[in-house]
JSON list of C-alpha atoms and ligand atoms in Angstrom, two decimals:
[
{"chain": "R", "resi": 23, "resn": "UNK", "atom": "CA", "xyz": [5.90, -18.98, 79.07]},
{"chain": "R", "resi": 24, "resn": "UNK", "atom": "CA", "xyz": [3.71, -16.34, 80.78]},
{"chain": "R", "resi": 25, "resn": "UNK", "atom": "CA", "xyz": [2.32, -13.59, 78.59]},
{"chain": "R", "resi": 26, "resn": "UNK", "atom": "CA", "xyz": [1.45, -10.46, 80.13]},
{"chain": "R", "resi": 27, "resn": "UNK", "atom": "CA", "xyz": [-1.36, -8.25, 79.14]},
{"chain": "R", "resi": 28, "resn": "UNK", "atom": "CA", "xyz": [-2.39, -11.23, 77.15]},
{"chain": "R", "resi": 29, "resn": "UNK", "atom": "CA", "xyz": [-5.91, -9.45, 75.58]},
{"chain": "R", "resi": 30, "resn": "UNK", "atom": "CA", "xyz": [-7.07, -11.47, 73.12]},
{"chain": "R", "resi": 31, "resn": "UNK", "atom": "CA", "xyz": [-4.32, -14.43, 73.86]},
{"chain": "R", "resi": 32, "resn": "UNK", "atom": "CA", "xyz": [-3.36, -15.68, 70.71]},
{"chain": "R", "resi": 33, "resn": "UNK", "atom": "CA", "xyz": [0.40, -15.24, 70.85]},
{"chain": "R", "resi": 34, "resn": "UNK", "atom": "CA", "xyz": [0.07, -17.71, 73.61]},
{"chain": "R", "resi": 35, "resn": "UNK", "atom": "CA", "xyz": [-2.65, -20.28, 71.95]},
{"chain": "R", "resi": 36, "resn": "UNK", "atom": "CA", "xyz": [0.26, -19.87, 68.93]},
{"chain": "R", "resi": 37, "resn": "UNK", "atom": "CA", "xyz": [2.73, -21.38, 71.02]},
{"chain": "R", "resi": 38, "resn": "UNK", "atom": "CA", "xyz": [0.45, -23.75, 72.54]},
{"chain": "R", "resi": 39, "resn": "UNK", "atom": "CA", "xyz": [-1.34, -25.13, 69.20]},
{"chain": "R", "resi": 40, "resn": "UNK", "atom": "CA", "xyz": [2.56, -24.98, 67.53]},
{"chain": "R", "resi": 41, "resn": "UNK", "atom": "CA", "xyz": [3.94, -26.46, 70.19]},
{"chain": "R", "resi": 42, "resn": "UNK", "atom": "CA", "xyz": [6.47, -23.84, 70.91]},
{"chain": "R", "resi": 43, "resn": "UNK", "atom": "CA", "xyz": [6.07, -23.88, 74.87]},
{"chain": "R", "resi": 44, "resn": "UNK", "atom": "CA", "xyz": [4.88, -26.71, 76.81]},
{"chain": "R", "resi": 45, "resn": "UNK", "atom": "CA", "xyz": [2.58, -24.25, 79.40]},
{"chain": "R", "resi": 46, "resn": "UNK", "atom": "CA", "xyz": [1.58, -21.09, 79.20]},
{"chain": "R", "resi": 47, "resn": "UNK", "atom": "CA", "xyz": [0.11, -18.21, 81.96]},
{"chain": "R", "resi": 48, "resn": "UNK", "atom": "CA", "xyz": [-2.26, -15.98, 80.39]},
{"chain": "R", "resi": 49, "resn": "UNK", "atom": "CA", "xyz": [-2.58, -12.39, 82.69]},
{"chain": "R", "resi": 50, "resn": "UNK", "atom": "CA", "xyz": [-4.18, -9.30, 82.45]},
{"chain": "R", "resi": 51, "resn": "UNK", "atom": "CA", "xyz": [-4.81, -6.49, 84.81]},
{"chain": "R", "resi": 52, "resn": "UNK", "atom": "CA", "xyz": [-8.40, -6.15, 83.26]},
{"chain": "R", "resi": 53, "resn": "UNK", "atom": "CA", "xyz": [-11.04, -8.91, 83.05]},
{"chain": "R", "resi": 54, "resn": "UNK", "atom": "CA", "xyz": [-12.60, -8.18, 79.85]},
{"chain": "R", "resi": 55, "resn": "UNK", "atom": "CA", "xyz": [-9.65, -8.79, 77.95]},
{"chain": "R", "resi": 56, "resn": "UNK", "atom": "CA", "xyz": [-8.71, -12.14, 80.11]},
{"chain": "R", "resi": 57, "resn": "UNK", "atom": "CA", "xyz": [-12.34, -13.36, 79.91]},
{"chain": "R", "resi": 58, "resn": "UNK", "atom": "CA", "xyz": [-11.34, -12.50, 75.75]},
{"chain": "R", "resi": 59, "resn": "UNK", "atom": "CA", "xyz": [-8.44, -14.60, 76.08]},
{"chain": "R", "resi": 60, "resn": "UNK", "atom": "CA", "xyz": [-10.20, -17.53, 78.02]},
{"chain": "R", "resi": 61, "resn": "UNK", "atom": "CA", "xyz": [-13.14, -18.08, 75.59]},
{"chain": "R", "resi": 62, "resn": "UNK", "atom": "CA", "xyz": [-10.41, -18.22, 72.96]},
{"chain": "R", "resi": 63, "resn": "UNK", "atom": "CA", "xyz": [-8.88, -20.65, 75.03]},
{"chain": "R", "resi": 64, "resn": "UNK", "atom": "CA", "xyz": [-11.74, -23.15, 75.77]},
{"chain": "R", "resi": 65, "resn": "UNK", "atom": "CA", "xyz": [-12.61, -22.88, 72.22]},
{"chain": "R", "resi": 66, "resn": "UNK", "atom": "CA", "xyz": [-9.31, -24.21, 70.95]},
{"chain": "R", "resi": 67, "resn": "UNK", "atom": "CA", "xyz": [-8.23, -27.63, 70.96]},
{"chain": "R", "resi": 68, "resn": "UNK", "atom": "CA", "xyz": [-5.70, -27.20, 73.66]},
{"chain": "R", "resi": 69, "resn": "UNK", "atom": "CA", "xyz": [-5.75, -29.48, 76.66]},
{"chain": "R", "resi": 70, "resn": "UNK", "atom": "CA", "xyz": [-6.62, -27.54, 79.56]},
{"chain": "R", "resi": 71, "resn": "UNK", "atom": "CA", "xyz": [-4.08, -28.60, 81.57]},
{"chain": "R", "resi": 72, "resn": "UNK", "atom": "CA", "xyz": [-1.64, -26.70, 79.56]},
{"chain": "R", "resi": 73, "resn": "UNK", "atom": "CA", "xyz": [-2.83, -23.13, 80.49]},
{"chain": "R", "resi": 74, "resn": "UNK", "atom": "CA", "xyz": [-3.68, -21.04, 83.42]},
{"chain": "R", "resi": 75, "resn": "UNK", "atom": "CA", "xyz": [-5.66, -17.59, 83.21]},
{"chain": "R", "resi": 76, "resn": "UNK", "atom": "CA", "xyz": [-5.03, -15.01, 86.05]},
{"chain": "R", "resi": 77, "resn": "UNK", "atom": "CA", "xyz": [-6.12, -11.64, 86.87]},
{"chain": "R", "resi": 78, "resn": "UNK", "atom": "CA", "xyz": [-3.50, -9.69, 87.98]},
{"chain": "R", "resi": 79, "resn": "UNK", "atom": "CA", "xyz": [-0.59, -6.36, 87.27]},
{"chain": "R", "resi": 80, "resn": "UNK", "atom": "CA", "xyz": [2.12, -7.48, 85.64]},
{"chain": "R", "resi": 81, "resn": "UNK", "atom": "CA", "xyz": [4.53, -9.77, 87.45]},
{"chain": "R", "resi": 82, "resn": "UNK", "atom": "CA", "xyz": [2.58, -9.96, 90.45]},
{"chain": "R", "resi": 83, "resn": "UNK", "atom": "CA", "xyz": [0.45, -12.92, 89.24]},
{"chain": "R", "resi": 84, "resn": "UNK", "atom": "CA", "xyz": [3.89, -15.36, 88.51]},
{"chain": "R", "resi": 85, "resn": "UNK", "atom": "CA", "xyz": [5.97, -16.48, 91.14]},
{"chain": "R", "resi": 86, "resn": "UNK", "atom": "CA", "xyz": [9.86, -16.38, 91.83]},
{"chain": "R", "resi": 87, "resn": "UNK", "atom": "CA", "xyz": [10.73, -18.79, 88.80]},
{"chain": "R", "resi": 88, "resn": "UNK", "atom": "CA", "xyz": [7.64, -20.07, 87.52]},
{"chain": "R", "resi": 89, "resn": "UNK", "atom": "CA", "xyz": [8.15, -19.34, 83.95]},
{"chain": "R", "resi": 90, "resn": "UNK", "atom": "CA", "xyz": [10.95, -19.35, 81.74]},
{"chain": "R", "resi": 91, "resn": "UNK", "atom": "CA", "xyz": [9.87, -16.82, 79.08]},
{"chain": "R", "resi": 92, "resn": "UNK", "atom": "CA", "xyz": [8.19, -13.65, 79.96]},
{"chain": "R", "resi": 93, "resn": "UNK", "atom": "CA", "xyz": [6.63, -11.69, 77.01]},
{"chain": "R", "resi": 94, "resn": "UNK", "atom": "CA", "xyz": [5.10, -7.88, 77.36]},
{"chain": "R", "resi": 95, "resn": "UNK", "atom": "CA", "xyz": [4.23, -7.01, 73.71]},
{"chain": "R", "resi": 96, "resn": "UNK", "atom": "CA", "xyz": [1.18, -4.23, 72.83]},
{"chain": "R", "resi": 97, "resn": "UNK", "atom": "CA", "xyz": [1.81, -1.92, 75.28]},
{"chain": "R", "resi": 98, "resn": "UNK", "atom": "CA", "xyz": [4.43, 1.16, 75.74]},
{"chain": "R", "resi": 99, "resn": "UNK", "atom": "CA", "xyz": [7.88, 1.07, 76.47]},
{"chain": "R", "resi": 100, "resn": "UNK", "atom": "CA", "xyz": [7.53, 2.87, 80.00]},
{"chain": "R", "resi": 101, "resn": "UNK", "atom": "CA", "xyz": [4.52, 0.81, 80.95]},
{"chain": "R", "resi": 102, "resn": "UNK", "atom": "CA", "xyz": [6.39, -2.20, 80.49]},
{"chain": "R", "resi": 103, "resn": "UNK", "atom": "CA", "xyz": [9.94, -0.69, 82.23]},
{"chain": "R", "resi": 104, "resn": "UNK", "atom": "CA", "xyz": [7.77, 0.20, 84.85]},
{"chain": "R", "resi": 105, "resn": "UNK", "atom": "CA", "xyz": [6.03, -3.50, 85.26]},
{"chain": "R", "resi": 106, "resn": "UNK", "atom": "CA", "xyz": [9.54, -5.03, 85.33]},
{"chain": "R", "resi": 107, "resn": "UNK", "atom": "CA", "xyz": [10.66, -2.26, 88.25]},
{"chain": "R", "resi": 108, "resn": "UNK", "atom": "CA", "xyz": [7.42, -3.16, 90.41]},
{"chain": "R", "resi": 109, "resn": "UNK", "atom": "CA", "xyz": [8.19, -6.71, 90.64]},
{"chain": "R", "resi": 110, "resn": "UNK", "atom": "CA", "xyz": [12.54, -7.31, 91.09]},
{"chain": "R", "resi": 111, "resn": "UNK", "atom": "CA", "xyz": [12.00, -10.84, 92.68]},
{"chain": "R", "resi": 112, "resn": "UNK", "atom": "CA", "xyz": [10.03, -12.23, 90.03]},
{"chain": "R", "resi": 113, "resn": "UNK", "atom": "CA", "xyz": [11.74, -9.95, 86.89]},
{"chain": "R", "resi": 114, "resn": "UNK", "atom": "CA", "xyz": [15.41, -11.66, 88.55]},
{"chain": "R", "resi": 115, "resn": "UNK", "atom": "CA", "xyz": [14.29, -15.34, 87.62]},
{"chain": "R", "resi": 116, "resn": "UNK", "atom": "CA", "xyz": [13.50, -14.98, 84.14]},
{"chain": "R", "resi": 117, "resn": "UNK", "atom": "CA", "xyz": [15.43, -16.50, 81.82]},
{"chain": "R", "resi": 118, "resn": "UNK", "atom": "CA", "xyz": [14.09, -14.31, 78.67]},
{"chain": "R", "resi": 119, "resn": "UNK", "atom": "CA", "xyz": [12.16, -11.83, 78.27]},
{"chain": "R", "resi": 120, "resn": "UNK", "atom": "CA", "xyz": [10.57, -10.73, 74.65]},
{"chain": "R", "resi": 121, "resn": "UNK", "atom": "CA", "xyz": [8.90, -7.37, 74.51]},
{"chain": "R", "resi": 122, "resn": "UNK", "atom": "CA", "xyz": [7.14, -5.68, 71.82]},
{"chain": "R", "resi": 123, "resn": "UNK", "atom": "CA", "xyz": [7.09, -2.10, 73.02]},
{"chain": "R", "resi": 124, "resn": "UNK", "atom": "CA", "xyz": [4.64, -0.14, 70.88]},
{"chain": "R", "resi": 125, "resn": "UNK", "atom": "CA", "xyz": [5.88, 3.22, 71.93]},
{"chain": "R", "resi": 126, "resn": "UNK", "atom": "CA", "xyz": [9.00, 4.25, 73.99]},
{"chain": "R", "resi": 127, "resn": "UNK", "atom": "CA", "xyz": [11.15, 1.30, 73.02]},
{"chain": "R", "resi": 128, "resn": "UNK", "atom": "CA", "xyz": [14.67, 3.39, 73.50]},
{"chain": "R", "resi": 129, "resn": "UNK", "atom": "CA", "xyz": [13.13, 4.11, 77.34]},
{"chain": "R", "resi": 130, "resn": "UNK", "atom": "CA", "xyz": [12.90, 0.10, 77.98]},
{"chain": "R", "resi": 131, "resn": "UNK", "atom": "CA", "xyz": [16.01, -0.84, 76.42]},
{"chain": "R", "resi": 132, "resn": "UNK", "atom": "CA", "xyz": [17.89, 1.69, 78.54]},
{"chain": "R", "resi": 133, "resn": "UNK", "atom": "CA", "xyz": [16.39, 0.40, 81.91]},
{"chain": "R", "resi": 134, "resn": "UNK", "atom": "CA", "xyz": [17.58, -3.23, 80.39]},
{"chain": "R", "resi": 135, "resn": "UNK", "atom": "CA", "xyz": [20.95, -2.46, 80.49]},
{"chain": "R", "resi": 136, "resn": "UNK", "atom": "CA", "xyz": [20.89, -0.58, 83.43]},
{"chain": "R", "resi": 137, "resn": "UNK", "atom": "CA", "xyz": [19.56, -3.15, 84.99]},
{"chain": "R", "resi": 138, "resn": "UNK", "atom": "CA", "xyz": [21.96, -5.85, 83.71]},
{"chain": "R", "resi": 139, "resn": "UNK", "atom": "CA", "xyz": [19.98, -6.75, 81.34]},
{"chain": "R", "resi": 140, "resn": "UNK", "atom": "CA", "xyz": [21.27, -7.70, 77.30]},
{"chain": "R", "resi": 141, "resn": "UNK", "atom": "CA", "xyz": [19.35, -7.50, 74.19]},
{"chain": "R", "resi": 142, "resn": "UNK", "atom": "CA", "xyz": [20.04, -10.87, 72.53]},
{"chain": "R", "resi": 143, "resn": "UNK", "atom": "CA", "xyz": [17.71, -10.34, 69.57]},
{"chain": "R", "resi": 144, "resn": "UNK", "atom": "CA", "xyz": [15.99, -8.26, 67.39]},
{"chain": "R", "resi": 145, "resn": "UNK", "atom": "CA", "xyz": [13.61, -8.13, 65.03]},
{"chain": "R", "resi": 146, "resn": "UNK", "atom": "CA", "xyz": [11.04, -6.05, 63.23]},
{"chain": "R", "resi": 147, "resn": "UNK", "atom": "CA", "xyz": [7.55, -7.23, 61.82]},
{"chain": "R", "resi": 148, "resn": "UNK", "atom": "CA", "xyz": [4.76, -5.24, 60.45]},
{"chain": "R", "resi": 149, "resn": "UNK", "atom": "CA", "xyz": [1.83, -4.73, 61.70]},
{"chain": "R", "resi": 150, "resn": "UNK", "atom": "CA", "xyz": [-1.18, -3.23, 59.49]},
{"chain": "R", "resi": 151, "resn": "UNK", "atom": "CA", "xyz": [1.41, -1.58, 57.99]},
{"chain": "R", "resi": 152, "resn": "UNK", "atom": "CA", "xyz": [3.12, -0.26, 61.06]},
{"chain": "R", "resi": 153, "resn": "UNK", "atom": "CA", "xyz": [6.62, -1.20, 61.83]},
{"chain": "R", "resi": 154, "resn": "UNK", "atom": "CA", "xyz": [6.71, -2.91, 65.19]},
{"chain": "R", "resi": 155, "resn": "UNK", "atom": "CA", "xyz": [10.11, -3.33, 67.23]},
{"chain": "R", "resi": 156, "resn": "UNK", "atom": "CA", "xyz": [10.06, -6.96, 68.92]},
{"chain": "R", "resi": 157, "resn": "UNK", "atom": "CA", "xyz": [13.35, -7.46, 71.22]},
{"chain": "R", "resi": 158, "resn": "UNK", "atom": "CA", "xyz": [14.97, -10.57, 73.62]},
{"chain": "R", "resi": 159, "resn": "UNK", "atom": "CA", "xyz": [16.44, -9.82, 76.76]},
{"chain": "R", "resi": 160, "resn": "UNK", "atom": "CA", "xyz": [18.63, -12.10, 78.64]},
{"chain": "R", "resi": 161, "resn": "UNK", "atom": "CA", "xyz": [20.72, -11.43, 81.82]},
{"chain": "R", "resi": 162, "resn": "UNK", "atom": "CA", "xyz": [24.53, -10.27, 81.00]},
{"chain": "R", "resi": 163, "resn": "UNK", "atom": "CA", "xyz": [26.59, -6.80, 80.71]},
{"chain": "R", "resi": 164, "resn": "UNK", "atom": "CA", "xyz": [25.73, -4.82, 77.06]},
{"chain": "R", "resi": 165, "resn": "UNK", "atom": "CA", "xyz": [27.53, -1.62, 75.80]},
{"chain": "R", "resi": 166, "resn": "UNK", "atom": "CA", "xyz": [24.21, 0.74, 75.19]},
{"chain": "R", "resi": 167, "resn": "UNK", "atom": "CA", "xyz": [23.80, 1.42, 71.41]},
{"chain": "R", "resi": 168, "resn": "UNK", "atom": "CA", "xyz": [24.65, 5.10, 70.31]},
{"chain": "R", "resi": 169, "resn": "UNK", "atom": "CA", "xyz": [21.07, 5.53, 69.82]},
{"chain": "R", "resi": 170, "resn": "UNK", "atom": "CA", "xyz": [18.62, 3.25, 71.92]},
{"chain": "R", "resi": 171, "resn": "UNK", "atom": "CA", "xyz": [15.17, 4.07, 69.86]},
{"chain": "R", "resi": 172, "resn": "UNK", "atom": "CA", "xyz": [17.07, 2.36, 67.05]},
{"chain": "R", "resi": 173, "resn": "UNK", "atom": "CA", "xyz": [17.04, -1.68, 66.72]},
{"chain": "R", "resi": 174, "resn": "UNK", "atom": "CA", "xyz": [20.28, -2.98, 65.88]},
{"chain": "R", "resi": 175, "resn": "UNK", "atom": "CA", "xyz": [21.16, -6.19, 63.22]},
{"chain": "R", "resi": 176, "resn": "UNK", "atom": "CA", "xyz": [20.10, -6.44, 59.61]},
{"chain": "R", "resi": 177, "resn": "UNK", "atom": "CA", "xyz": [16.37, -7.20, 60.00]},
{"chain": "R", "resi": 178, "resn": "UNK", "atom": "CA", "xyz": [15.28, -7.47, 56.35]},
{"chain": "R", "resi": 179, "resn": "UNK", "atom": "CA", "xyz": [12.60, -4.38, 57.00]},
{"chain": "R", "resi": 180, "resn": "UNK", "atom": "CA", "xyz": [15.75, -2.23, 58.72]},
{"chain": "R", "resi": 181, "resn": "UNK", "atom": "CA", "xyz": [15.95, -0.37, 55.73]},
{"chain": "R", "resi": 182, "resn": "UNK", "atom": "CA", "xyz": [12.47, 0.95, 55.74]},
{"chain": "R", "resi": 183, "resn": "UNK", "atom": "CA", "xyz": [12.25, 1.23, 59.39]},
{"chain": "R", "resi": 184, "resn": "UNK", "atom": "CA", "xyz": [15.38, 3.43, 59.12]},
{"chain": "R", "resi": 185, "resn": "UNK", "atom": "CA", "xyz": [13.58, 5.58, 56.66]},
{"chain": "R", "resi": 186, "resn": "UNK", "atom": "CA", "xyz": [10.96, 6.22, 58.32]},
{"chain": "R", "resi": 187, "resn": "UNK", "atom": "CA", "xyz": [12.58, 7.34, 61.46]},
{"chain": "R", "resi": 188, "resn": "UNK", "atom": "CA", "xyz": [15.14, 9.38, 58.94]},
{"chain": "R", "resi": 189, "resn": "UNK", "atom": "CA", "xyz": [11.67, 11.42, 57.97]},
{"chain": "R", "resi": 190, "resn": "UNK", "atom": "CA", "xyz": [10.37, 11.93, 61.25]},
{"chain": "R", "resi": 191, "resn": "UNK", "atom": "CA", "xyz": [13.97, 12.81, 62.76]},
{"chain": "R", "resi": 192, "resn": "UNK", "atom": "CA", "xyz": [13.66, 15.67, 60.21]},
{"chain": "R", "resi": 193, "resn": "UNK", "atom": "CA", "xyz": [10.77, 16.64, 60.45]},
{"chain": "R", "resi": 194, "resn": "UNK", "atom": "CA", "xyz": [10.99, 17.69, 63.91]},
{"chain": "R", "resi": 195, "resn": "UNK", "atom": "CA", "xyz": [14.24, 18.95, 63.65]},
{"chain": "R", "resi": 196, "resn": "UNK", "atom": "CA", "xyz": [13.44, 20.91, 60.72]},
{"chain": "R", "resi": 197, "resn": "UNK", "atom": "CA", "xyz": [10.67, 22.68, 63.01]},
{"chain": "R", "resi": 198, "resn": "UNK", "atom": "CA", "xyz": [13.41, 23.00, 65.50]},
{"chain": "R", "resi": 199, "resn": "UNK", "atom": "CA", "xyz": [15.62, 25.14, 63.56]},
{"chain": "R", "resi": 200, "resn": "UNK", "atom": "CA", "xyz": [12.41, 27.92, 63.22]},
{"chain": "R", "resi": 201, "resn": "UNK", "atom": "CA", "xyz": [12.96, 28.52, 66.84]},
{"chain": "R", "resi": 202, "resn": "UNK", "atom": "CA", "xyz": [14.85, 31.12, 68.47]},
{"chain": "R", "resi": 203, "resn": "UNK", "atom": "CA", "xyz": [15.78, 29.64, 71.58]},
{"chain": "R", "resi": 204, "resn": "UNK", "atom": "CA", "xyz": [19.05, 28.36, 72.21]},
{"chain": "R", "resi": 205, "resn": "UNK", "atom": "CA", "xyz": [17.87, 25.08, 73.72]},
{"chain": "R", "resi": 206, "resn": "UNK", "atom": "CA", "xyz": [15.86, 24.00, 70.62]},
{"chain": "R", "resi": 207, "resn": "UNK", "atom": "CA", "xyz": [18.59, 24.83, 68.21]},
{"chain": "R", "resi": 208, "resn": "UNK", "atom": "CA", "xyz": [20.93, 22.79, 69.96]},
{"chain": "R", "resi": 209, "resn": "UNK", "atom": "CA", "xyz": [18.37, 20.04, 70.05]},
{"chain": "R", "resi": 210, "resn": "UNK", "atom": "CA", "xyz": [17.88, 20.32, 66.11]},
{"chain": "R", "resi": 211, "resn": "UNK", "atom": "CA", "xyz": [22.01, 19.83, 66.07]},
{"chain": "R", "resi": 212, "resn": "UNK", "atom": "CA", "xyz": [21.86, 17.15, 67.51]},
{"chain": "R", "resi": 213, "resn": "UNK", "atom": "CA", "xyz": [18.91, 15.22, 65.58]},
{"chain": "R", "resi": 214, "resn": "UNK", "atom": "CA", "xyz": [21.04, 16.26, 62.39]},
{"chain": "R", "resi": 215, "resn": "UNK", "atom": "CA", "xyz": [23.66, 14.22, 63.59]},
{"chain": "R", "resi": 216, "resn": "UNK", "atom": "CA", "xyz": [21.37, 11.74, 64.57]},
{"chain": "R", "resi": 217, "resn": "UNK", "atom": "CA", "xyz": [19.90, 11.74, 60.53]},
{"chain": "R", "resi": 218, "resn": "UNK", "atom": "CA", "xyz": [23.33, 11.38, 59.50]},
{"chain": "R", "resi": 219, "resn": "UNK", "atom": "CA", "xyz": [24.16, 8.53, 61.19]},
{"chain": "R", "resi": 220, "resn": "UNK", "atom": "CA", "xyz": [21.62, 7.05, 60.53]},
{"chain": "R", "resi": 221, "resn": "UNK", "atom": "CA", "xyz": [21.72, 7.73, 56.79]},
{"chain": "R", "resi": 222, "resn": "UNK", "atom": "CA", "xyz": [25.14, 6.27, 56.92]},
{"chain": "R", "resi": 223, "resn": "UNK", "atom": "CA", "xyz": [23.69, 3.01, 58.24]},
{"chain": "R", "resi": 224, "resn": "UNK", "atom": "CA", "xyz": [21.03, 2.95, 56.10]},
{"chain": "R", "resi": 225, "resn": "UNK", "atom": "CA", "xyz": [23.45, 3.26, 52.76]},
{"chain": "R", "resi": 226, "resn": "UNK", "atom": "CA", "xyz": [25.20, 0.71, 54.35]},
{"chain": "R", "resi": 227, "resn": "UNK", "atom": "CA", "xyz": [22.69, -1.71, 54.81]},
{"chain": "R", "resi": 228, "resn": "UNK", "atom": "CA", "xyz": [21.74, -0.76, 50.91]},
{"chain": "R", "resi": 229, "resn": "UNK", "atom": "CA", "xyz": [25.32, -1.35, 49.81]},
{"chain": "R", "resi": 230, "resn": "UNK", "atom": "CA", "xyz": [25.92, -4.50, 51.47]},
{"chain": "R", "resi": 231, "resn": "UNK", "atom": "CA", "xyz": [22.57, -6.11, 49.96]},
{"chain": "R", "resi": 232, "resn": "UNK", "atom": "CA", "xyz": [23.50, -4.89, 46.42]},
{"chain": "R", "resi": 233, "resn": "UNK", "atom": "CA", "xyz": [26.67, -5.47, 46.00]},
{"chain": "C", "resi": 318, "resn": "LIG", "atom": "C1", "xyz": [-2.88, -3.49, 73.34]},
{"chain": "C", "resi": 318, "resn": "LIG", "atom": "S1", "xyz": [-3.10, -4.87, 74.37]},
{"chain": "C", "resi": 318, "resn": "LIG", "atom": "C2", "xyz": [-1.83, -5.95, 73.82]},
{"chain": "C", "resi": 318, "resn": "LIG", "atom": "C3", "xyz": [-2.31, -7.36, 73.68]},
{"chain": "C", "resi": 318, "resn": "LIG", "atom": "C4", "xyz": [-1.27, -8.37, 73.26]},
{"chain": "C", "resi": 318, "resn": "LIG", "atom": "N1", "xyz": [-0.24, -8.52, 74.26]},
{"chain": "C", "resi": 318, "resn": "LIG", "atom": "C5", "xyz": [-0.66, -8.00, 71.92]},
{"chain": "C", "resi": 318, "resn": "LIG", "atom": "O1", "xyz": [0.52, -7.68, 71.84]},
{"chain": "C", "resi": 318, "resn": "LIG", "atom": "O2", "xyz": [-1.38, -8.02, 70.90]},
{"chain": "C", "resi": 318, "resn": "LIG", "atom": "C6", "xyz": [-2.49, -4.37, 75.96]},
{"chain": "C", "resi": 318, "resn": "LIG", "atom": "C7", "xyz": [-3.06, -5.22, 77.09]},
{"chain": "C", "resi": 318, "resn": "LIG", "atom": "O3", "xyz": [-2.27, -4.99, 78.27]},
{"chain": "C", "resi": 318, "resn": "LIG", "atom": "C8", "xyz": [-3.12, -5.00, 79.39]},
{"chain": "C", "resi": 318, "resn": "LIG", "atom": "N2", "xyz": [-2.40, -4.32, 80.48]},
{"chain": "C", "resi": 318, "resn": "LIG", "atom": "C9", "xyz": [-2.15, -2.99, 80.63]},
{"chain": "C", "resi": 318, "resn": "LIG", "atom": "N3", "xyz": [-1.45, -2.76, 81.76]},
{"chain": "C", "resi": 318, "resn": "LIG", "atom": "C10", "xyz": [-1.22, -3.98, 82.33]},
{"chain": "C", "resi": 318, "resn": "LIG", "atom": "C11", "xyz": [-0.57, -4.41, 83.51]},
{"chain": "C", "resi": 318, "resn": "LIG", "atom": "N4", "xyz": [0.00, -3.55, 84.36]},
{"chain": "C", "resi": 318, "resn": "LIG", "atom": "N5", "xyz": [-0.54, -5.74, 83.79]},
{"chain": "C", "resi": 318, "resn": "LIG", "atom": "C12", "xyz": [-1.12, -6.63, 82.95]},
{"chain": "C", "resi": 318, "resn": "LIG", "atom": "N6", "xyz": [-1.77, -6.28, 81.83]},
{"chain": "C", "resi": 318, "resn": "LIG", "atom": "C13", "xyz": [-1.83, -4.97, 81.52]},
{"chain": "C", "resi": 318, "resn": "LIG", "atom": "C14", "xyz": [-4.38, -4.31, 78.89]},
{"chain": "C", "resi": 318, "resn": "LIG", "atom": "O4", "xyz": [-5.50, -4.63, 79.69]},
{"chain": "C", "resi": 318, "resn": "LIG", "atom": "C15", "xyz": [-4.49, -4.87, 77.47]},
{"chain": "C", "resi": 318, "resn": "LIG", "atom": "O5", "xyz": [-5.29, -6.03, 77.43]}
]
């Protein structure tokens, strides 16, 4: 695996110490945070032959097919879209990537699939009580959800994550709806619709696990 703005590097030293991946490449663009992630490194019990710290923008530091799994988790959603665009011959050769966008995560999964790119999972996990979108991408064809902000599947936290967004969706549409340009009105129509649907699936979800 390589991980990508690695920071602190313990998703890696995870996999490592779990035994999850056999090798992993440990990157960031800045040195503090990779000389963060290699004293956490030499202080583990992890042979050193098993990891490799680099300094380096995104892909740049792999080469064409030198890891399997690519993960880009902490930063935003354009960030990471943009990382993927600066390096084709490198993003091409991945077998998976997992991405944990913290902001922006419709933005990256609509570069995925126009890039041929498939979500093949989802999940959500909470984070200091902030609900964090993690997703899998694989190559293959994928019909774009109606709404690409939203995770699909039945994560077990998809309700709350659903009601969150329902509050925020209304919020700003609400605020919306005080303007008096055209524009913004039709904007607030169309986040109604958006609440709705997404009420819909949220009952749904609620039904399903009660019934
Ligand atoms: C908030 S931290 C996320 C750390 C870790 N991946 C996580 O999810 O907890 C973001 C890290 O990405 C690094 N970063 C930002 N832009 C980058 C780029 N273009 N290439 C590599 N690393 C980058 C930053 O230096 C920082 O260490």
């Amino acid at each position: 695996m390589a991980d990508i703005g690695t920071d602190h590097g313990s998703l890696p030293l995870w996999c490592l110490e779990n035994e999850v991946v056999p090798y992993a490449v440990l990157s960031d663009v800045n040195e503090g945070p990779l000389e963060r992630a290699r004293q956490r490194m030499d202080s583990s019990f992890v042979a050193e032959d098993r990891y490799n710290l680099r300094l380096g923008s995104g892909l740049s530091v792999l080469k064409p097919g030198e890891a399997q799994t690519v993960v880009l988790a902490g930063m935003g959603g354009e960030l990471i879209a943009s990382i993927l665009d600066e390096d084709p011959d490198v993003a091409e050769t991945v077998q998976r990537f997992v991405f944990q966008p913290r902001t922006r995560a419709g933005h990256l999964r609509s570069w995925l699939w126009e890039h041929g790119w498939r979500i093949c999972a989802e999940r959500l996990a909470k984070e200091r009580g902030r609900l964090c979108q993690i997703f899998a991408a694989e190559k293959g064809p994928q019909e774009p959800y109606e709404y690409p902000d939203i995770p699909e599947g039945n994560d077990p936290l998809m309700i709350e994550f659903l009601d969150k967004k329902i509050v925020n969706i209304k919020l700003i549409s609400d605020n919306l709806l005080h303007s008096k340009n055209a524009g913004d009105l039709k904007k607030a129509e169309a986040l109604q619709r958006k609440v709705s649907a997404l009420e819909q699936r949220r009952d749904g979800l609620w039904k399903s696990r009660h019934s």
